[in-house]
Amino acid sequence: MTGTLLSIRGLTKAYPGVVANDDVSFEIGEGEVHALLGENGAGKSTLVKMIYGLVKPDQGEMVLNGTVYTPSEPQEARARGVAMVFQHFSLFDALNVAENVALGMAEPPKTRELAERIRTVSEQYGLPLDPWRLVGDLSAGERQRVEIVRCLLQDPKLLIMDEPTSVLTPQEVEILFATLRKLKSEGTSILYISHKLEEIRALCDEATILRLGRKVATCTPREVTAAQMAELMVGAELHRPEREPSVPGAVRLALNGLSVASPGQFGTSLKNITLEVRAGEVLGLAGVAGNGQDELLAALSGEIRAKPAMVVLDGVEIGAKGPAERRRAGLLTGPEERLGHAAAPDMSLTENALLTGAEREGLMANGFLKWGKAREFAAKIIERFDVRTPGTETAARALSGGNLQKFVIGREVLQRPEVLVVNQPTWGVDAAAAATIRQALLDLAAGGAAVVVISQDLDELMEVSDNFGALNEGRLSQIRPAKGLSMEEIGLMMGGAHGMEVAHV
Amino acid sequence: MLRLEKRPQPSKTLSYVTPVLAVLITMVAGGALFAALGKDPVVAIRTIFWDPLFGQFAFYYLPQLLVKAGPLILIAIGLSLGFRAGIWNIGAEGQYILGAIFGAGVALACYPLEAWWIFPLMVIAGAFGGFLWAMIPAILKVRFGTNEILVSLMLVYVAEQLLASMSIGLMKNPDGYGFPGSRNLQQYPSAHNAELIPDTGLHWGVVAAIVVAILAYILLNRHILGFQIRLTGEAPRAARFAGVKPPRLVLVCMGTAGALAGMAGMFEVAGPAGQISAGFNTGYGFTAIIVAFLGRLHPFGIVLAGLLMALTYIGGEAAQSALQLPGAAIQVFQGMLLFFLLAVDLLTNYRIRLTKRETA
């Protein structure tokens, strides 16, 4: 580390009603891996958007390589040597790797030439990539490689990575880290955004911790414990969900060789999934995004129909039944996408409470709706799950992601399901609310229901699950007791490195 | 610089204000159009909007208002159900024609028998005719995924050919000295959809329109089916998650729209029009699309919008004869109304912000 690459001085950005960043200052040295740590909503995204020229700060300045740096658009940032890998990829499924990379360039070279460069750069950094493959056929980890290689082609001085490991198996994370360490050894600085503390301890030299838009601390991750960092991040000690150990009861939900085609062209078909969930049990299903999670939820909610015997609830074959009939039978689900799937964005919370609760909660009689009761039900969800909203008549889209998540999970939990299946139940939710949701899932199981939690957050799964399995390319791994599983084993269940080869760096 | 910003919640007030705003902008732009055609814009607008209601000949125009508004409201309410769910039935004109043919068919088959049950049977037959015609695009959509916009629209032209064929063939008046057109149902008491109160324009079709508006309101606001219709339009994926069966909804919405359009056609042929003839249909089925949107797809809004649209029809005709305005100019004027409505509609969900250009 020879000097300072980027120094950030007093950056402030306010949006109507919320200060996203308040007087944030820190420095990134040359060849330093710097972690930016904070909960959802702590202001990490806004900060990096300012560095990448997507958002203009209200106050403060940045100095890059000794000169003032005020990017007004990403192109300017890239010209100054700042590149970014986003959490959500901006790739076109129907184009091949080289074409996708060319789309992001101002003056792309000939495809053949570009393909050659992609191949060279990707192998040089240990991320082998075939430039001619269709992006739609790539795994999430390989897609991320495309995004990284796209950045490396610009020869960046500073590489920003936003939650890069959320789509990777533990083995794939190791490959990525090797690449990042090589980049670092060549003098490239990396700004690494994450909330996964162990990763940060393994990779980063320095860490800046944000809470509610302010910088609350800086630390050297190797010298502190993960628990210390967590407390700095949350600002309080975390409440860990508790549960009484229970004896598993009768089988409530059974899947017998569940195989269905994905409705989408680039979706993942489910292949021969067999599992059992007993009363009082929480089954955690891990998997990298896009390995069949959405399809599995849809096959359980009834949005995708299967053969009758493939889905059995309390001994009754319901595989061919639709969502309304399954709900009636006690199988409730909570999809990952809140807006537009679990809830109708422009409808009020009362109407959204009706959306799945109409029948089970007796909110209608002979098809006629009882708005008074629906409002009461919505109010009950709001109260019990501490949903922050002006009232029951607020439109769903006016709620923050975390609050809407509490509402949609609460809506299912309060209907006393026999079996509850949720996908990414705490995605984008702050730590306190996540703890509330997890506790509600555990209480439900303690009350004799069977719960299936599909999640990409391994920490969450280890916290709530009795048994653990992983989805990989639409197949389910063997299901094992969650207690005592090592990260290594979990990684292998998730598909290991997905056959991605590691080049010899 | 002007910038559009999405509102956190759709504005309730503006959703009521925008139709009025659209009417005002249409008056201004229409006035400019009439001025460009060399007519005094103030006189033209007054002739269209004021004279039919409060002018010297209002006694003649006012009953016409109900006669025109009745079918428009009836058809538009049917269409609005589908539009709310994202089902685009553009072929109400064809369903309207088929309703007239079926209704008149019953009457002509019974002629000259006089009985109380003939008229109710005609209503049922008319609704059934429109229903059948709407089922063609509906079933094709559900079975084969065809586009209901195209199929329903094309079927309008088929229906027009069928109508022309009926008027010179199967339904031609045997006592009509060879002229095209069926018997005049106005002269057949059991089939005549007469005015319920003389000189008001109030016939059974108008009564049906009001009853249907009330029923539609109850359906949309108090019944699970109406909730599912709204849900499907606002968030199709959430609707499937909730358990709505999209094919069933397509059949229900298209079928209802067809039946109501068919009923409107039957009331028209048995009343104001009187007979099946090649020129029977005058575009109510298309104008009803404007009425549906002008009324914000809300049953009571549609009642008001239907009356307003009827006014532009009647006023437009008056302007044609009094000011020699070309008929096409009136149609452009009506089109403007939909155009401006959709344009200002944006304001319910977005607000306009004046921003200084951010300096780099």
Short mmCIF file of C-alpha atoms in Angstrom, two decimals, chain A residues 73-492:
data_model
loop_
_atom_site.label_atom_id
_atom_site.label_comp_id
_atom_site.label_asym_id
_atom_site.label_seq_id
_atom_site.Cartn_x
_atom_site.Cartn_y
_atom_site.Cartn_z
CA GLU A 73 -22.52 9.63 -15.01
CA PRO A 74 -21.13 6.09 -14.87
CA GLN A 75 -19.29 6.57 -18.16
CA GLU A 76 -17.23 9.30 -16.55
CA ALA A 77 -16.54 7.08 -13.56
CA ARG A 78 -15.36 4.30 -15.85
CA ALA A 79 -13.11 6.71 -17.73
CA ARG A 80 -11.44 7.55 -14.40
CA GLY A 81 -10.89 3.87 -13.66
CA VAL A 82 -13.86 3.09 -11.39
CA ALA A 83 -15.81 -0.06 -12.25
CA MET A 84 -18.71 -1.71 -10.51
CA VAL A 85 -20.25 -5.19 -10.35
CA PHE A 86 -23.90 -4.90 -9.37
CA GLN A 87 -25.81 -7.29 -7.20
CA HIS A 88 -28.45 -7.67 -9.88
CA PHE A 89 -26.92 -8.48 -13.20
CA SER A 90 -27.77 -6.46 -16.27
CA LEU A 91 -27.33 -9.20 -18.82
CA PHE A 92 -29.48 -10.34 -21.72
CA ASP A 93 -30.33 -14.03 -21.57
CA ALA A 94 -30.73 -14.41 -25.30
CA LEU A 95 -27.28 -13.02 -26.20
CA ASN A 96 -23.92 -14.70 -25.79
CA VAL A 97 -21.20 -13.58 -23.41
CA ALA A 98 -19.21 -11.55 -25.94
CA GLU A 99 -22.31 -9.76 -27.22
CA ASN A 100 -23.32 -8.88 -23.68
CA VAL A 101 -19.90 -7.46 -22.93
CA ALA A 102 -19.92 -5.50 -26.21
CA LEU A 103 -23.26 -3.89 -25.27
CA GLY A 104 -21.66 -2.17 -22.30
CA MET A 105 -18.83 -0.66 -24.30
CA ALA A 106 -18.76 2.75 -25.92
CA GLU A 107 -16.81 1.55 -28.96
CA PRO A 108 -16.76 -2.24 -28.96
CA PRO A 109 -14.09 -3.96 -31.03
CA LYS A 110 -14.98 -6.72 -33.50
CA THR A 111 -16.71 -9.60 -31.74
CA ARG A 112 -13.95 -12.06 -32.61
CA GLU A 113 -11.31 -9.76 -31.21
CA LEU A 114 -13.39 -9.09 -28.11
CA ALA A 115 -13.97 -12.79 -27.57
CA GLU A 116 -10.23 -13.35 -27.62
CA ARG A 117 -9.71 -10.61 -25.03
CA ILE A 118 -12.47 -12.03 -22.86
CA ARG A 119 -10.83 -15.41 -22.96
CA THR A 120 -7.38 -14.03 -22.11
CA VAL A 121 -8.50 -11.76 -19.28
CA SER A 122 -10.84 -14.32 -17.77
CA GLU A 123 -8.13 -16.99 -17.65
CA GLN A 124 -5.53 -14.57 -16.39
CA TYR A 125 -7.69 -13.90 -13.34
CA GLY A 126 -8.86 -17.41 -12.73
CA LEU A 127 -12.41 -16.95 -13.99
CA PRO A 128 -12.54 -19.07 -17.14
CA LEU A 129 -15.40 -18.07 -19.41
CA ASP A 130 -16.49 -19.21 -22.86
CA PRO A 131 -17.30 -16.01 -24.80
CA TRP A 132 -19.63 -17.83 -27.20
CA ARG A 133 -22.02 -19.32 -24.66
CA LEU A 134 -25.53 -17.99 -24.30
CA VAL A 135 -25.95 -16.09 -21.04
CA GLY A 136 -29.34 -17.73 -20.51
CA ASP A 137 -27.55 -21.07 -20.10
CA LEU A 138 -25.05 -19.85 -17.50
CA SER A 139 -25.27 -20.39 -13.75
CA ALA A 140 -25.52 -17.41 -11.42
CA GLY A 141 -21.83 -17.71 -10.57
CA GLU A 142 -20.88 -17.71 -14.25
CA ARG A 143 -23.07 -14.69 -14.92
CA GLN A 144 -21.23 -12.87 -12.20
CA ARG A 145 -18.00 -13.77 -13.97
CA VAL A 146 -19.32 -12.07 -17.08
CA GLU A 147 -19.95 -8.90 -15.09
CA ILE A 148 -16.53 -9.06 -13.44
CA VAL A 149 -14.71 -9.70 -16.71
CA ARG A 150 -16.65 -6.85 -18.28
CA CYS A 151 -15.18 -4.60 -15.57
CA LEU A 152 -11.66 -6.04 -15.80
CA LEU A 153 -11.52 -5.29 -19.52
CA GLN A 154 -11.48 -1.62 -18.56
CA ASP A 155 -8.41 -2.16 -16.41
CA PRO A 156 -9.96 -0.49 -13.35
CA LYS A 157 -8.12 1.22 -10.50
CA LEU A 158 -11.07 0.72 -8.19
CA LEU A 159 -13.49 -2.18 -8.43
CA ILE A 160 -16.77 -1.86 -6.52
CA MET A 161 -18.52 -5.14 -5.69
CA ASP A 162 -22.06 -5.05 -4.30
CA GLU A 163 -22.88 -8.17 -2.25
CA PRO A 164 -21.03 -10.42 -4.71
CA THR A 165 -21.33 -13.64 -2.72
CA SER A 166 -25.09 -13.68 -2.31
CA VAL A 167 -25.35 -15.73 -5.52
CA LEU A 168 -22.43 -18.06 -4.86
CA THR A 169 -21.85 -21.37 -3.11
CA PRO A 170 -19.07 -21.42 -0.49
CA GLN A 171 -16.75 -23.10 -3.01
CA GLU A 172 -17.48 -20.45 -5.62
CA VAL A 173 -16.77 -17.79 -3.03
CA GLU A 174 -13.27 -19.23 -2.61
CA ILE A 175 -12.65 -18.93 -6.36
CA LEU A 176 -13.87 -15.34 -6.34
CA PHE A 177 -11.68 -14.47 -3.40
CA ALA A 178 -8.62 -15.87 -5.15
CA THR A 179 -9.36 -13.57 -8.07
CA LEU A 180 -9.85 -10.57 -5.83
CA ARG A 181 -6.59 -11.26 -4.00
CA LYS A 182 -4.77 -11.45 -7.33
CA LEU A 183 -6.26 -8.11 -8.36
CA LYS A 184 -5.18 -6.64 -5.06
CA SER A 185 -1.64 -7.91 -5.53
CA GLU A 186 -1.55 -6.06 -8.84
CA GLY A 187 -2.46 -2.83 -7.10
CA THR A 188 -6.20 -2.66 -7.83
CA SER A 189 -8.29 -1.37 -4.96
CA ILE A 190 -11.57 -3.04 -4.17
CA LEU A 191 -14.57 -1.61 -2.36
CA TYR A 192 -16.42 -4.63 -1.07
CA ILE A 193 -20.01 -4.25 0.12
CA SER A 194 -21.45 -6.96 2.27
CA HIS A 195 -23.16 -7.81 5.49
CA LYS A 196 -21.47 -11.19 5.79
CA LEU A 197 -18.96 -10.71 8.53
CA GLU A 198 -16.83 -13.81 8.18
CA GLU A 199 -16.18 -13.03 4.53
CA ILE A 200 -15.08 -9.57 5.40
CA ARG A 201 -12.74 -10.92 8.01
CA ALA A 202 -11.25 -13.30 5.47
CA LEU A 203 -10.81 -10.80 2.66
CA CYS A 204 -10.74 -7.16 3.70
CA ASP A 205 -7.97 -4.93 5.00
CA GLU A 206 -10.11 -2.14 6.37
CA ALA A 207 -13.82 -1.76 7.05
CA THR A 208 -16.12 1.24 7.25
CA ILE A 209 -19.36 0.58 9.09
CA LEU A 210 -22.50 2.55 8.28
CA ARG A 211 -25.64 2.78 10.35
CA LEU A 212 -28.65 4.88 9.38
CA GLY A 213 -26.60 6.81 6.85
CA ARG A 214 -23.73 7.74 9.19
CA LYS A 215 -20.29 6.29 9.52
CA VAL A 216 -20.27 4.76 13.00
CA ALA A 217 -16.88 3.09 13.04
CA THR A 218 -13.83 1.99 11.15
CA CYS A 219 -11.98 -1.14 12.03
CA THR A 220 -9.47 -3.62 10.82
CA PRO A 221 -11.60 -6.74 10.36
CA ARG A 222 -8.83 -9.21 11.18
CA GLU A 223 -8.40 -7.67 14.59
CA VAL A 224 -12.00 -7.73 15.77
CA THR A 225 -14.54 -10.53 16.12
CA ALA A 226 -17.58 -10.95 13.92
CA ALA A 227 -19.80 -10.35 16.93
CA GLN A 228 -18.13 -7.01 17.62
CA MET A 229 -18.68 -5.94 14.03
CA ALA A 230 -22.30 -7.07 14.17
CA GLU A 231 -22.93 -4.97 17.24
CA LEU A 232 -21.38 -1.93 15.58
CA MET A 233 -23.56 -2.54 12.55
CA VAL A 234 -26.84 -3.00 14.38
CA GLY A 235 -26.11 -0.70 17.27
CA ALA A 236 -27.50 -3.13 19.80
CA GLU A 237 -27.25 -6.70 20.81
CA LEU A 238 -29.23 -8.93 18.53
CA HIS A 239 -32.10 -11.00 19.75
CA ARG A 240 -31.54 -14.56 18.59
CA PRO A 241 -34.71 -16.50 17.89
CA GLU A 242 -35.37 -19.14 20.50
CA ARG A 243 -37.12 -22.42 20.34
CA GLU A 244 -37.88 -25.40 22.44
CA PRO A 245 -36.53 -28.62 21.04
CA SER A 246 -39.51 -30.70 20.00
CA VAL A 247 -40.19 -34.24 18.94
CA PRO A 248 -41.18 -34.33 15.28
CA GLY A 249 -44.77 -35.42 14.73
CA ALA A 250 -46.61 -36.93 11.79
CA VAL A 251 -45.70 -36.17 8.19
CA ARG A 252 -47.71 -33.13 7.09
CA LEU A 253 -46.28 -32.34 3.66
CA ALA A 254 -44.73 -34.88 1.33
CA LEU A 255 -43.37 -34.37 -2.15
CA ASN A 256 -43.04 -37.55 -4.16
CA GLY A 257 -40.82 -37.25 -7.21
CA LEU A 258 -42.11 -33.79 -7.97
CA SER A 259 -41.13 -32.90 -11.53
CA VAL A 260 -42.54 -29.92 -13.38
CA ALA A 261 -41.37 -27.81 -16.28
CA SER A 262 -40.62 -24.16 -15.63
CA PRO A 263 -43.13 -21.81 -17.21
CA GLY A 264 -40.36 -19.43 -18.26
CA GLN A 265 -37.92 -20.01 -21.10
CA PHE A 266 -34.84 -19.54 -18.94
CA GLY A 267 -36.40 -20.88 -15.75
CA THR A 268 -35.34 -24.04 -14.00
CA SER A 269 -37.44 -27.18 -14.23
CA LEU A 270 -37.91 -29.17 -11.05
CA LYS A 271 -36.53 -32.68 -11.31
CA ASN A 272 -37.71 -35.51 -9.12
CA ILE A 273 -37.94 -33.70 -5.80
CA THR A 274 -38.82 -35.92 -2.87
CA LEU A 275 -39.10 -34.72 0.70
CA GLU A 276 -41.12 -34.97 3.88
CA VAL A 277 -41.84 -32.32 6.46
CA ARG A 278 -43.27 -33.30 9.82
CA ALA A 279 -45.38 -31.43 12.30
CA GLY A 280 -43.20 -29.15 14.39
CA GLU A 281 -40.33 -29.29 11.91
CA VAL A 282 -38.63 -26.45 10.05
CA LEU A 283 -36.99 -27.58 6.83
CA GLY A 284 -34.46 -25.17 5.38
CA LEU A 285 -33.74 -25.26 1.67
CA ALA A 286 -30.64 -23.45 0.48
CA GLY A 287 -29.49 -22.84 -3.05
CA VAL A 288 -27.95 -20.21 -5.25
CA ALA A 289 -30.56 -17.95 -6.88
CA GLY A 290 -32.17 -19.40 -9.98
CA ASN A 291 -31.79 -23.06 -9.06
CA GLY A 292 -35.51 -23.76 -8.90
CA GLN A 293 -36.59 -21.85 -5.78
CA ASP A 294 -39.31 -19.84 -7.53
CA GLU A 295 -40.54 -22.91 -9.36
CA LEU A 296 -40.68 -24.96 -6.16
CA LEU A 297 -42.71 -22.27 -4.42
CA ALA A 298 -45.06 -22.03 -7.40
CA ALA A 299 -45.45 -25.82 -7.48
CA LEU A 300 -46.40 -25.73 -3.80
CA SER A 301 -48.68 -22.69 -3.97
CA GLY A 302 -50.56 -24.30 -6.86
CA GLU A 303 -49.55 -21.76 -9.49
CA ILE A 304 -47.81 -24.62 -11.29
CA ARG A 305 -49.85 -27.84 -11.33
CA ALA A 306 -48.29 -31.25 -11.03
CA LYS A 307 -49.62 -34.81 -10.96
CA PRO A 308 -51.93 -35.39 -7.96
CA ALA A 309 -49.64 -37.77 -6.06
CA MET A 310 -46.60 -35.51 -6.36
CA VAL A 311 -47.79 -33.18 -3.59
CA VAL A 312 -49.42 -34.77 -0.55
CA LEU A 313 -50.78 -32.70 2.34
CA ASP A 314 -51.78 -34.60 5.46
CA GLY A 315 -52.25 -37.72 3.38
CA VAL A 316 -54.41 -36.05 0.72
CA GLU A 317 -53.11 -35.83 -2.84
CA ILE A 318 -53.31 -32.20 -3.92
CA GLY A 319 -50.73 -31.97 -6.72
CA ALA A 320 -53.34 -31.10 -9.34
CA LYS A 321 -55.23 -28.58 -7.22
CA GLY A 322 -55.10 -24.81 -7.66
CA PRO A 323 -54.03 -22.15 -5.15
CA ALA A 324 -57.50 -21.59 -3.66
CA GLU A 325 -58.06 -25.27 -2.91
CA ARG A 326 -54.62 -25.74 -1.41
CA ARG A 327 -55.14 -22.72 0.80
CA ARG A 328 -58.45 -24.16 1.94
CA ALA A 329 -56.63 -27.40 2.82
CA GLY A 330 -54.12 -25.47 4.93
CA LEU A 331 -51.06 -25.19 2.67
CA LEU A 332 -50.06 -21.51 2.65
CA THR A 333 -47.15 -19.92 0.85
CA GLY A 334 -45.20 -16.69 0.79
CA PRO A 335 -43.40 -15.95 -2.50
CA GLU A 336 -40.11 -14.10 -2.73
CA GLU A 337 -41.31 -11.17 -4.83
CA ARG A 338 -43.37 -8.95 -2.57
CA LEU A 339 -44.65 -6.38 -5.03
CA GLY A 340 -46.73 -7.85 -7.81
CA HIS A 341 -46.67 -11.44 -6.59
CA ALA A 342 -47.35 -11.67 -2.86
CA ALA A 343 -49.11 -8.30 -2.89
CA ALA A 344 -50.83 -6.07 -5.44
CA PRO A 345 -48.83 -2.80 -5.39
CA ASP A 346 -51.67 -0.33 -5.99
CA MET A 347 -54.20 -1.98 -3.73
CA SER A 348 -54.68 -1.10 -0.08
CA LEU A 349 -53.45 -3.28 2.76
CA THR A 350 -57.05 -4.27 3.47
CA GLU A 351 -57.43 -5.50 -0.10
CA ASN A 352 -54.09 -7.25 0.14
CA ALA A 353 -55.21 -8.94 3.33
CA LEU A 354 -58.20 -10.25 1.37
CA LEU A 355 -55.91 -11.51 -1.38
CA THR A 356 -55.08 -14.73 0.43
CA GLY A 357 -57.19 -14.43 3.56
CA ALA A 358 -60.67 -14.10 2.09
CA GLU A 359 -61.70 -17.67 2.66
CA ARG A 360 -59.74 -18.88 5.67
CA GLU A 361 -60.48 -15.77 7.69
CA GLY A 362 -64.16 -15.73 6.75
CA LEU A 363 -63.87 -12.34 5.08
CA MET A 364 -66.66 -13.17 2.66
CA ALA A 365 -70.07 -14.80 2.69
CA ASN A 366 -71.63 -16.23 -0.47
CA GLY A 367 -69.03 -14.38 -2.47
CA PHE A 368 -69.89 -11.03 -0.91
CA LEU A 369 -66.98 -9.34 0.81
CA LYS A 370 -67.05 -8.22 4.41
CA TRP A 371 -64.92 -5.12 4.29
CA GLY A 372 -65.22 -4.48 8.00
CA LYS A 373 -63.76 -7.88 8.87
CA ALA A 374 -61.11 -7.54 6.18
CA ARG A 375 -60.03 -4.23 7.71
CA GLU A 376 -59.88 -5.85 11.14
CA PHE A 377 -57.73 -8.66 9.77
CA ALA A 378 -55.36 -6.17 8.11
CA ALA A 379 -55.19 -4.18 11.34
CA LYS A 380 -54.39 -7.35 13.27
CA ILE A 381 -51.49 -8.17 10.94
CA ILE A 382 -50.20 -4.61 11.23
CA GLU A 383 -50.35 -4.72 15.01
CA ARG A 384 -48.96 -8.21 15.56
CA PHE A 385 -46.06 -7.83 13.13
CA ASP A 386 -45.29 -4.21 13.89
CA VAL A 387 -45.85 -3.05 10.30
CA ARG A 388 -45.05 0.66 10.07
CA THR A 389 -47.82 2.24 8.01
CA PRO A 390 -50.28 5.11 8.40
CA GLY A 391 -53.19 2.68 8.26
CA THR A 392 -54.99 -0.18 6.59
CA GLU A 393 -56.01 1.89 3.57
CA THR A 394 -52.44 2.66 2.50
CA ALA A 395 -51.37 1.23 -0.85
CA ALA A 396 -48.96 -1.70 -0.58
CA ARG A 397 -46.37 0.00 -2.73
CA ALA A 398 -46.14 2.92 -0.29
CA LEU A 399 -44.64 0.63 2.35
CA SER A 400 -40.91 0.05 2.62
CA GLY A 401 -39.73 -3.39 1.51
CA GLY A 402 -39.18 -4.61 5.04
CA ASN A 403 -42.56 -3.48 6.28
CA LEU A 404 -44.37 -5.03 3.35
CA GLN A 405 -42.44 -8.24 3.94
CA LYS A 406 -43.64 -8.28 7.56
CA PHE A 407 -47.18 -7.75 6.30
CA VAL A 408 -47.19 -10.56 3.73
CA ILE A 409 -45.53 -13.06 6.06
CA GLY A 410 -47.81 -12.00 8.89
CA ARG A 411 -50.82 -12.43 6.65
CA GLU A 412 -49.98 -16.11 6.11
CA VAL A 413 -48.82 -16.85 9.66
CA LEU A 414 -51.99 -15.41 11.20
CA GLN A 415 -54.13 -17.70 9.07
CA ARG A 416 -52.88 -20.62 11.17
CA PRO A 417 -51.49 -22.72 8.30
CA GLU A 418 -51.04 -26.47 8.57
CA VAL A 419 -47.99 -26.12 6.33
CA LEU A 420 -46.27 -22.84 5.51
CA VAL A 421 -43.74 -22.48 2.71
CA VAL A 422 -41.84 -19.21 2.40
CA ASN A 423 -39.22 -18.09 -0.10
CA GLN A 424 -36.64 -15.54 1.09
CA PRO A 425 -38.75 -14.53 4.10
CA THR A 426 -36.36 -11.84 5.35
CA TRP A 427 -34.93 -10.57 2.08
CA GLY A 428 -34.25 -6.85 2.35
CA VAL A 429 -35.52 -6.70 5.93
CA ASP A 430 -33.57 -5.07 8.77
CA ALA A 431 -32.13 -7.26 11.51
CA ALA A 432 -34.80 -6.58 14.12
CA ALA A 433 -37.66 -7.28 11.72
CA ALA A 434 -35.88 -10.37 10.42
CA ALA A 435 -35.68 -11.68 13.96
CA THR A 436 -39.44 -11.06 14.40
CA ILE A 437 -40.23 -12.98 11.23
CA ARG A 438 -37.95 -15.90 12.12
CA GLN A 439 -39.42 -16.09 15.59
CA ALA A 440 -42.93 -16.19 14.08
CA LEU A 441 -41.90 -19.09 11.83
CA LEU A 442 -40.45 -20.99 14.78
CA ASP A 443 -43.54 -20.35 16.91
CA LEU A 444 -45.67 -21.66 14.10
CA ALA A 445 -43.67 -24.88 14.00
CA ALA A 446 -43.82 -25.16 17.78
CA GLY A 447 -47.59 -25.01 17.43
CA GLY A 448 -47.59 -28.16 15.31
CA ALA A 449 -47.36 -26.79 11.78
CA ALA A 450 -44.71 -27.84 9.30
CA VAL A 451 -42.59 -25.00 7.91
CA VAL A 452 -40.41 -24.93 4.79
CA VAL A 453 -38.02 -21.99 4.51
CA ILE A 454 -36.39 -21.47 1.14
CA SER A 455 -33.59 -18.94 1.44
CA GLN A 456 -30.27 -17.87 -0.01
CA ASP A 457 -29.12 -16.69 3.39
CA LEU A 458 -27.21 -19.60 4.91
CA ASP A 459 -26.95 -17.96 8.32
CA GLU A 460 -30.71 -17.62 8.43
CA LEU A 461 -31.21 -21.26 7.48
CA MET A 462 -28.79 -22.52 10.10
CA GLU A 463 -30.60 -20.42 12.67
CA VAL A 464 -34.11 -21.72 12.04
CA SER A 465 -33.81 -25.17 10.44
CA ASP A 466 -34.12 -28.60 11.99
CA ASN A 467 -33.28 -30.25 8.71
CA PHE A 468 -31.38 -28.87 5.80
CA GLY A 469 -31.33 -29.47 2.05
CA ALA A 470 -30.23 -27.56 -1.00
CA LEU A 471 -31.60 -26.98 -4.48
CA ASN A 472 -29.20 -27.25 -7.34
CA GLU A 473 -30.35 -26.96 -10.96
CA GLY A 474 -33.84 -28.03 -10.00
CA ARG A 475 -32.74 -31.07 -8.03
CA LEU A 476 -32.87 -31.47 -4.29
CA SER A 477 -29.84 -32.69 -2.36
CA GLN A 478 -30.09 -35.26 0.37
CA ILE A 479 -31.80 -33.83 3.43
CA ARG A 480 -29.69 -33.85 6.58
CA PRO A 481 -30.07 -32.62 10.14
CA ALA A 482 -28.97 -29.00 10.25
CA LYS A 483 -27.03 -29.41 13.48
CA GLY A 484 -23.37 -30.07 12.93
CA LEU A 485 -23.25 -29.37 9.19
CA SER A 486 -20.04 -27.64 8.16
CA MET A 487 -19.83 -24.88 5.56
CA GLU A 488 -17.85 -27.26 3.38
CA GLU A 489 -20.66 -29.83 3.45
CA ILE A 490 -23.32 -27.22 2.82
CA GLY A 491 -21.34 -25.92 -0.13
CA LEU A 492 -21.14 -29.37 -1.65
#
